[in-house]
Short mmCIF file of C-alpha atoms and ligand atoms in Angstrom, two decimals:
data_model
loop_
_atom_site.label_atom_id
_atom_site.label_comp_id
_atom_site.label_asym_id
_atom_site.label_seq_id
_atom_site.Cartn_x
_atom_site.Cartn_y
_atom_site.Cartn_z
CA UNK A 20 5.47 30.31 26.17
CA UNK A 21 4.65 27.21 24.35
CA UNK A 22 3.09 25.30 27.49
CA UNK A 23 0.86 28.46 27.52
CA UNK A 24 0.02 28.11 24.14
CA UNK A 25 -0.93 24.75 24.40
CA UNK A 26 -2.69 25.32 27.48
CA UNK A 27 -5.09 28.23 25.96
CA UNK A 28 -5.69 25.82 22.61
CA UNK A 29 -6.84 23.31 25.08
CA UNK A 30 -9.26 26.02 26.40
CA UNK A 31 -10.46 26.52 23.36
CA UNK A 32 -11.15 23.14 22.96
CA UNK A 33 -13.66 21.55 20.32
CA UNK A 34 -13.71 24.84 18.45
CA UNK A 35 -10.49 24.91 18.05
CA UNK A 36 -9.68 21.33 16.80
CA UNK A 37 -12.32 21.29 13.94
CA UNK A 38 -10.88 24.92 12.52
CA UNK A 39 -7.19 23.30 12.92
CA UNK A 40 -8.25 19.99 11.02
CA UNK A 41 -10.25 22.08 8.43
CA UNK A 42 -6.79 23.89 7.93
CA UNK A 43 -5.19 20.53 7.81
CA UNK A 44 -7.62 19.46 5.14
CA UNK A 45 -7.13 22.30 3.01
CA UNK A 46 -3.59 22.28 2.11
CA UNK A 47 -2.48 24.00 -1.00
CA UNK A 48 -1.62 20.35 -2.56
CA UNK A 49 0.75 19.35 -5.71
CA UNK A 50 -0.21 16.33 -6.00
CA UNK A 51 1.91 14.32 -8.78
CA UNK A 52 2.96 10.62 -10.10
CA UNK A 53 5.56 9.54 -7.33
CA UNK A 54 7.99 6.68 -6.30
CA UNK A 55 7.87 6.64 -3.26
CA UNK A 56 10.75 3.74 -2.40
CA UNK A 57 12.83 6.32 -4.19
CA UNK A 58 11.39 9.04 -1.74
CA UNK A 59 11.96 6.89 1.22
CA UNK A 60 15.96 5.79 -0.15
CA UNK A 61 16.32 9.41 -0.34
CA UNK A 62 15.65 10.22 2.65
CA UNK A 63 17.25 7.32 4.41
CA UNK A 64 20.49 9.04 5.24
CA UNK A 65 19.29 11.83 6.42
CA UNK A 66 16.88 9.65 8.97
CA UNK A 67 19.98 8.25 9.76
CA UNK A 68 21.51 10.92 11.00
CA UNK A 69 18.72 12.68 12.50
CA UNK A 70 17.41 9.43 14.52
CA UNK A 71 20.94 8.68 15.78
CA UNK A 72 22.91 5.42 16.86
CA UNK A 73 21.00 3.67 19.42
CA UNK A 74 18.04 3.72 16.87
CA UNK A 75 18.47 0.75 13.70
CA UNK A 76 16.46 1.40 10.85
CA UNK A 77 15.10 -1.40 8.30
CA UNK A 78 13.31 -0.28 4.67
CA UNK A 79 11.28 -2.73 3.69
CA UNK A 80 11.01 -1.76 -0.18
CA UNK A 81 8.12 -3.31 -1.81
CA UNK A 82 8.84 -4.92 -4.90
CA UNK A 83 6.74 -3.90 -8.31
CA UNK A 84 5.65 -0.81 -6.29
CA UNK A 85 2.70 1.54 -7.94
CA UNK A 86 3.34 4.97 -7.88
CA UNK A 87 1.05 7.38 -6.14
CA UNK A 88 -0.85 10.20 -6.53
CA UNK A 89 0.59 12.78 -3.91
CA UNK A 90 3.01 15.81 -2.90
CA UNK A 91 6.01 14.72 -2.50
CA UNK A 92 7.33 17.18 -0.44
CA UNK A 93 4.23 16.78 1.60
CA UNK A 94 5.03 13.12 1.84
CA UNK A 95 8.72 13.44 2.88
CA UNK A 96 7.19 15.94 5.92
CA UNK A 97 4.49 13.00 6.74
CA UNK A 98 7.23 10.31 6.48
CA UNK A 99 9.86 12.81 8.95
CA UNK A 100 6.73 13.34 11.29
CA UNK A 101 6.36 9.48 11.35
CA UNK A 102 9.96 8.69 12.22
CA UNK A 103 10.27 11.23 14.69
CA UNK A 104 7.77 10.58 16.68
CA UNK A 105 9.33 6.66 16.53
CA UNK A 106 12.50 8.22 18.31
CA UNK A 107 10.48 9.66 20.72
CA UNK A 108 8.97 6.57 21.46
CA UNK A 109 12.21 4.67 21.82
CA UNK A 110 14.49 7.08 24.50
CA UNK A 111 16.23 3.35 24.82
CA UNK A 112 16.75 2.53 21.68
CA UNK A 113 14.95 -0.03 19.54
CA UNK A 114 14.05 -1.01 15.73
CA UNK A 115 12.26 1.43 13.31
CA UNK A 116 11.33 -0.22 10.34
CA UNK A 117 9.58 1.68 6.97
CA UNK A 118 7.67 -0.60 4.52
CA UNK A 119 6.65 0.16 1.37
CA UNK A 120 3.77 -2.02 0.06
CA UNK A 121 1.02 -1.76 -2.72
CA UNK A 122 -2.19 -2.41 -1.22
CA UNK A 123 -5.88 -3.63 -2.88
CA UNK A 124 -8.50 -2.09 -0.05
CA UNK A 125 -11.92 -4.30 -0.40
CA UNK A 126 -15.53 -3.34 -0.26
CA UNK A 127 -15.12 -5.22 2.97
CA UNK A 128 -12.29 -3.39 4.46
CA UNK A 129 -14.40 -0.11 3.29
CA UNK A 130 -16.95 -1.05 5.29
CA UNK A 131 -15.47 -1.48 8.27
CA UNK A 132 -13.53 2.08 7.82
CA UNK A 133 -16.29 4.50 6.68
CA UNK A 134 -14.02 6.91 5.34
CA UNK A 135 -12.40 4.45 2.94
CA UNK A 136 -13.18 4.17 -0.67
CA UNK A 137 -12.13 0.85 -1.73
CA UNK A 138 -9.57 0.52 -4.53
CA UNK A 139 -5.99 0.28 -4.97
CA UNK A 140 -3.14 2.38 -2.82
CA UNK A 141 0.47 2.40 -2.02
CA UNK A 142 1.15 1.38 1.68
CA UNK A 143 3.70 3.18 3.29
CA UNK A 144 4.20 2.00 7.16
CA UNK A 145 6.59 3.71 9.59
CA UNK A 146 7.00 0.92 12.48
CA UNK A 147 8.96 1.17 16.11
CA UNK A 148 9.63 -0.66 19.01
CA UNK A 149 8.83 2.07 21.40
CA UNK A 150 6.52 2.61 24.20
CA UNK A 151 3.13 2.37 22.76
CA UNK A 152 -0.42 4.54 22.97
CA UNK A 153 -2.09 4.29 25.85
CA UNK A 154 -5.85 2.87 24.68
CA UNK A 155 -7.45 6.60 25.45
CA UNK A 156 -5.33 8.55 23.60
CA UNK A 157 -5.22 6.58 20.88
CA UNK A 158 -8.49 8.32 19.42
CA UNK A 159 -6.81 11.41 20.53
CA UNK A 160 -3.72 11.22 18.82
CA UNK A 161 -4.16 12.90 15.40
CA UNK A 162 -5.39 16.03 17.17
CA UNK A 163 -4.04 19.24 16.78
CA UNK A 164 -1.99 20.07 19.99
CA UNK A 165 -2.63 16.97 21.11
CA UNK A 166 0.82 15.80 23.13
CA UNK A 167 2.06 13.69 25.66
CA UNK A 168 5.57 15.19 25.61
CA UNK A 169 7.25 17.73 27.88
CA UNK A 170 6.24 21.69 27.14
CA UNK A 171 9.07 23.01 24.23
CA UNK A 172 9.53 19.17 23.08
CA UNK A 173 6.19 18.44 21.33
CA UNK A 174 3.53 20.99 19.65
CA UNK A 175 1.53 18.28 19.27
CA UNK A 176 0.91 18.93 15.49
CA UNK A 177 2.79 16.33 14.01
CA UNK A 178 0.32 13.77 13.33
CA UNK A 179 -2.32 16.15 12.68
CA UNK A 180 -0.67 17.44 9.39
CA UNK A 181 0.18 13.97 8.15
CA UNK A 182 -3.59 13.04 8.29
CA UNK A 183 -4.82 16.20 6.93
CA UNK A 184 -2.45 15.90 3.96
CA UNK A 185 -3.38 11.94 3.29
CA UNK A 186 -7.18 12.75 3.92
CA UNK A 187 -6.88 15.68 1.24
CA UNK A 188 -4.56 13.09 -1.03
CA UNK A 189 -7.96 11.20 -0.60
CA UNK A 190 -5.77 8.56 1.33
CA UNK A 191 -6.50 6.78 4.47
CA UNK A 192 -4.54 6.20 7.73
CA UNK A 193 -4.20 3.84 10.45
CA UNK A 194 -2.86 3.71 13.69
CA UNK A 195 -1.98 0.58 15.70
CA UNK A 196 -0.29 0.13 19.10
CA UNK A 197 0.18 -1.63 21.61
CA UNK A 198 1.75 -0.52 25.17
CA UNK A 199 5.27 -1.66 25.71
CA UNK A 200 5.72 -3.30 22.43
CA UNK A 201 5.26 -0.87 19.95
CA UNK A 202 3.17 1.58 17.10
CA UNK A 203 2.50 1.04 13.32
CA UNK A 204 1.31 4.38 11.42
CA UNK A 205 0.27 2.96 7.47
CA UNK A 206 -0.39 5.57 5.38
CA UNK A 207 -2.57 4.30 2.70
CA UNK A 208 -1.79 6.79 -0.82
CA UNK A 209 -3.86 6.48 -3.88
CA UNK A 210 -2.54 4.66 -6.61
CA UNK A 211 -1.23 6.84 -9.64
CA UNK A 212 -3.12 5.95 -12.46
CA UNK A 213 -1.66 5.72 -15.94
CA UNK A 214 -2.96 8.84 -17.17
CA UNK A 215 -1.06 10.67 -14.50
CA UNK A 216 2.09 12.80 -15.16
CA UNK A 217 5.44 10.60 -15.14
CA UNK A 218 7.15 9.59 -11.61
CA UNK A 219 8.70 13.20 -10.73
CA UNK A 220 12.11 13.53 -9.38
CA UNK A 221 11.68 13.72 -5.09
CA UNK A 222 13.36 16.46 -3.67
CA UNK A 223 16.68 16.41 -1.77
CA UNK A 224 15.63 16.28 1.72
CA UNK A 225 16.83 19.21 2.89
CA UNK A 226 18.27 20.39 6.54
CA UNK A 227 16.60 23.03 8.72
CA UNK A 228 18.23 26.48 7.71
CA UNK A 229 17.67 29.72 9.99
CA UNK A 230 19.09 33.23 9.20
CA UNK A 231 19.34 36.46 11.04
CA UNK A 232 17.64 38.82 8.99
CA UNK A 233 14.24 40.97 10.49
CA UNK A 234 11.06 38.92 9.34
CA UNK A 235 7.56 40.89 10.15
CA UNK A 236 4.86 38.07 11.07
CA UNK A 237 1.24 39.06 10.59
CA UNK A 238 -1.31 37.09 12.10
CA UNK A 239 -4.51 37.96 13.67
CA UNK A 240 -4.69 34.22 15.75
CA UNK A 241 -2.69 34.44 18.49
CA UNK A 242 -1.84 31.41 19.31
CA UNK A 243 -0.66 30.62 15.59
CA UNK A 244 1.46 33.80 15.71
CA UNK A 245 2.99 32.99 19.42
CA UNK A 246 4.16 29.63 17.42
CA UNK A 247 4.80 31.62 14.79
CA UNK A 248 7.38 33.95 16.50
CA UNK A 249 8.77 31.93 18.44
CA UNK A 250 9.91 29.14 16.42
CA UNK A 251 11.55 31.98 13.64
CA UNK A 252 13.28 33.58 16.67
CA UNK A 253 14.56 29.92 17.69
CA UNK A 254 15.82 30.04 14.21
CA UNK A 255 17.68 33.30 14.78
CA UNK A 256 15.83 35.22 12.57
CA UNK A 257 14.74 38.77 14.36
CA UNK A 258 11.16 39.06 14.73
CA UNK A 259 8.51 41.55 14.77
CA UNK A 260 4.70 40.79 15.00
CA UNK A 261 1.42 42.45 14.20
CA UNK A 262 -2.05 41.55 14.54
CA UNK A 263 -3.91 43.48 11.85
CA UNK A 264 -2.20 44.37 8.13
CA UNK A 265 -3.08 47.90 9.80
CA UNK A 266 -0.79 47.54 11.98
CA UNK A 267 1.72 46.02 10.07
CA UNK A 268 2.07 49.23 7.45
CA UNK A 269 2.29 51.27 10.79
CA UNK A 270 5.47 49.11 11.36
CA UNK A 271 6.41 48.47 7.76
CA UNK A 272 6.07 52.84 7.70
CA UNK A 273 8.59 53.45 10.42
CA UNK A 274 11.53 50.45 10.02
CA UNK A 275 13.66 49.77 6.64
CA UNK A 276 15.03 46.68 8.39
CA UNK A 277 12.25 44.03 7.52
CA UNK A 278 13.89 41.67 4.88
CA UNK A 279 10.44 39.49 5.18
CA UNK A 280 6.84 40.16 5.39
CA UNK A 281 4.77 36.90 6.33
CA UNK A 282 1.59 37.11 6.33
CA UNK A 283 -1.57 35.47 7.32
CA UNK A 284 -4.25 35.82 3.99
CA UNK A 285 -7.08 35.87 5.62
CA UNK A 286 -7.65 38.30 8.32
CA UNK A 287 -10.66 40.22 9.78
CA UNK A 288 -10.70 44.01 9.41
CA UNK A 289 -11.18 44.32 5.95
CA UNK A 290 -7.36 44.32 4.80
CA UNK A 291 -5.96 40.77 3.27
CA UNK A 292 -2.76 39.21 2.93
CA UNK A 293 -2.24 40.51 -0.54
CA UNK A 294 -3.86 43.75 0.33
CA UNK A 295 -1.13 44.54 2.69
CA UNK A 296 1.40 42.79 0.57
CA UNK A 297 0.76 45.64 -2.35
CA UNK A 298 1.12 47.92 0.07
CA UNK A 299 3.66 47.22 1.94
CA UNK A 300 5.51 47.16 -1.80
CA UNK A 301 4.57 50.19 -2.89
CA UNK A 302 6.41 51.47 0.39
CA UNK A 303 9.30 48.98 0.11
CA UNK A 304 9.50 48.00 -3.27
CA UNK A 305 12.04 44.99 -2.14
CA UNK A 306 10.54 43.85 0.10
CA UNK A 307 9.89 39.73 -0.11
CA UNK A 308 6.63 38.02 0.72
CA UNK A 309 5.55 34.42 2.21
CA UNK A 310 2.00 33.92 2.37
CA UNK A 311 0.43 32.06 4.78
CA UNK A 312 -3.22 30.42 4.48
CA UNK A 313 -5.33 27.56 5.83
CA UNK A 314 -8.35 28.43 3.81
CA UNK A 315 -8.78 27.41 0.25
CA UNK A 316 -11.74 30.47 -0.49
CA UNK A 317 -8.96 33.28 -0.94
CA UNK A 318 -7.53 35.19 -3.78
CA UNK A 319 -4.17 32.94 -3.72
CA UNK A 320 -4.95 29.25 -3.52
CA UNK A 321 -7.24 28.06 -6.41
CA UNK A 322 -8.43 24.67 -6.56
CA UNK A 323 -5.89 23.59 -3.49
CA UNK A 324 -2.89 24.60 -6.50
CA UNK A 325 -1.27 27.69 -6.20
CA UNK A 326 -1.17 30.92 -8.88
CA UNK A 327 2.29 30.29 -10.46
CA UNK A 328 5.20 33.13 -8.34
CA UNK A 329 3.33 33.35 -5.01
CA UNK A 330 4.75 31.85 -2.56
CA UNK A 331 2.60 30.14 -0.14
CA UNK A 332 2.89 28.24 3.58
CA UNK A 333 0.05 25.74 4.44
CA UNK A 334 -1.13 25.46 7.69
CA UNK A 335 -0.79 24.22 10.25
CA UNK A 336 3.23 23.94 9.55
CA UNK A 337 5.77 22.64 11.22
CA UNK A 338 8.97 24.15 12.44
CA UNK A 339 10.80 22.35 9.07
CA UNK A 340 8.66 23.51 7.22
CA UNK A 341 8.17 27.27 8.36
CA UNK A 342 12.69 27.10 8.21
CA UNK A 343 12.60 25.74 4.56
CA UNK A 344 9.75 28.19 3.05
CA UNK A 345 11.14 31.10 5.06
CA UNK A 346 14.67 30.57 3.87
CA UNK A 347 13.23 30.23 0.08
CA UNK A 348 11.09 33.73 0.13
CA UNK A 349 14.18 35.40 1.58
CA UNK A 350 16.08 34.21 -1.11
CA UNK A 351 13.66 34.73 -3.87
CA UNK A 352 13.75 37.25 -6.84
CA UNK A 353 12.04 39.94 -5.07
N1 ATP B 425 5.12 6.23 17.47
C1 ATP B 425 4.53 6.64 18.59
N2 ATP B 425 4.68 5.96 19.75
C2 ATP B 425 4.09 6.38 20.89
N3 ATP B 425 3.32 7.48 20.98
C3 ATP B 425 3.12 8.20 19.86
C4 ATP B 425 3.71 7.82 18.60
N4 ATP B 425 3.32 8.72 17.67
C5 ATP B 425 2.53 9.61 18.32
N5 ATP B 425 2.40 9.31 19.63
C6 ATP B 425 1.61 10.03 20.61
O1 ATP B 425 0.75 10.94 19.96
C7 ATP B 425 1.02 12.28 20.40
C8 ATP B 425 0.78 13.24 19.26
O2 ATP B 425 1.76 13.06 18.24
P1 ATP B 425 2.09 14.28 17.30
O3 ATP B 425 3.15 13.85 16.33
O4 ATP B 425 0.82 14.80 16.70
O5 ATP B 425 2.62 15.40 18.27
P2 ATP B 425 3.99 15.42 19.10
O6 ATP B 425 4.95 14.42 18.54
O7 ATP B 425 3.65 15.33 20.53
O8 ATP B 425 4.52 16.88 18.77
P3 ATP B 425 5.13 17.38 17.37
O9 ATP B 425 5.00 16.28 16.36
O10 ATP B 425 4.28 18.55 16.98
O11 ATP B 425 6.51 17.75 17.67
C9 ATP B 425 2.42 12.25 20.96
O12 ATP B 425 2.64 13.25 21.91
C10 ATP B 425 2.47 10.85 21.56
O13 ATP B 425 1.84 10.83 22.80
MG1 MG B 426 5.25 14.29 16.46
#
């Protein structure tokens, strides 16, 4: 199911790749003040565990560090994307190392990387050993379903989401590699400046969490929803799928079941994501709602900040992510 997925986004080609990276831009973003060699010591024993034995890890915590100007929790998914793809790399084994540096970019440098406005950042690198990028995928790798891996091990989103979220932090990234020695990712995060809120506490990283109850997934794309459904089902949540919020209230009218309703927010045929989350209330009054949304011109997502209760998935999102904000609208104050 998911080699047919990818094979019908590659179909769809060109078209397909700008409207995933515009979703990738448009995040809903909370960006704040953040340490982020406290972020990266948080997560190191989790990384640990996750990248197993045969892989050693090295943080390379640079000293006097500036804070930066980002999401944490975006930043924890960028840094996770980064390592795992490192294990990938390394099936053998071999040395992943995470720097932390703070980092003056030049008119210079700016100039040879149009996209860069010179000034100062916070470096973070994510480093392995592994088997390189071949020279002609290298351009190709930040891509939306772009993959080299074996259908049901990659979705090829990974690095796709980490540069949408450090283009939107107004960041920069970089890619080196070279065959049989190795890849360097440096994510380059705008510096905090002093006016910005105080370093916040970085979340506990947290483990992927399924559940069993019956979620209803509501998405007119149907290549997002076939992801969709089938990585909630690999979670052992029970799943039910529409394509229209008509549809859906058909369903929503005839099952008392559905613990969940997610929902795309934009969809054609003149009912939206809060449209059919009213009404799906009125007939459920319990039931719990997870928006999803890769457009910023909705009535949720204002300014790339969300209105204060809603609860909100950006995409593209990846399987962590889709566990995590599941598990947190099921459990929310209805
Ligand atoms: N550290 C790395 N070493 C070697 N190749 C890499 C590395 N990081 C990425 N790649 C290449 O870039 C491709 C795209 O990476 P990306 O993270 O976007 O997707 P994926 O890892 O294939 O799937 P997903 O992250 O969605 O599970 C990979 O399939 C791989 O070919
Ligand atoms: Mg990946």
């Amino acid at each position: 199911m998911l080699a047919e997925m990818i094979g019908s986004a590659a179909q769809r080609g060109a078209q397909l790749t700008r409207q995933l990276l515009a979703f990738a831009r448009k995040q809903a973003l909370d960006p704040r003040a953040t340490d982020v060699n406290q972020l990266v010591a948080t997560l190191d024993p989790m990384l640990r565990r996750t990248l197993g034995e045969h892989i050693e890890i090295e943080a390379i915590r640079g000293a006097g560090l500036w804070q930066a100007m980002v999401d944490p929790g975006q930043l924890e998914n960028a840094l996770l994307n980064l390592c795992l793809n490192a294990r990938d790399a390394m099936p053998g084994g071999g040395r992943l190392t995470i720097e932390t540096a703070n980092a003056s970019l030049d008119r210079a440098y700016a100039e040879q990387h149009p996209d860069v406005a010179p000034g100062q950042y916070v470096m973070l690198a994510v480093s392995d050993t592994g088997h390189g990028i071949a020279a002609e995928h290298l351009e190709q790798v930040f891509q939306p379903f772009f993959t080299t891996k074996d259908k049901g091990k990659g979705t090829g989103l990974g690095l796709a989401m980490v540069y949408g979220f450090v283009k939107q932090s107004a960041g920069h990234v970089s890619i080196y590699s070279e065959i049989g020695q190795g890849t360097t990712v440096k994510l380059y995060l705008p510096r905090a400046t002093a006016g910005d809120a105080r370093a916040t506490e970085t979340g506990e990283a947290t483990a992927t969490v399924g559940g069993s109850e019956t979620v209803l997934v509501v998405e007119d794309d149907e290549l997002v929803r076939r992801y969709a459904c089938n990585e909630l089902r690999s979670l052992g949540y029970r799943v039910i799928d529409a394509d229209s919020g008509k549809s859906a209230l058909a369903i929503i009218e005839t099952r008392d079941d559905i613990a969940l309703l997610f929902t795309d927010v934009v969809m054609p045929g003149g009912m939206t994501g809060r449209v059919l989350a009213d009404a799906a209330r009125r007939l459920r009054p319990g039931l719990r709602v997870l928006y999803t949304s890769g457009y910023t011109e909705n009535a949720i997502v204002h300014h790339g900040r969300l209105d204060a209760g809603v609860m909100l998935l950006a995409k593209p999102y990846l399987r962590a992510d889709l566990a995590r904000a599941i598990r947190a609208a099921l459990s929310a104050r209805p």
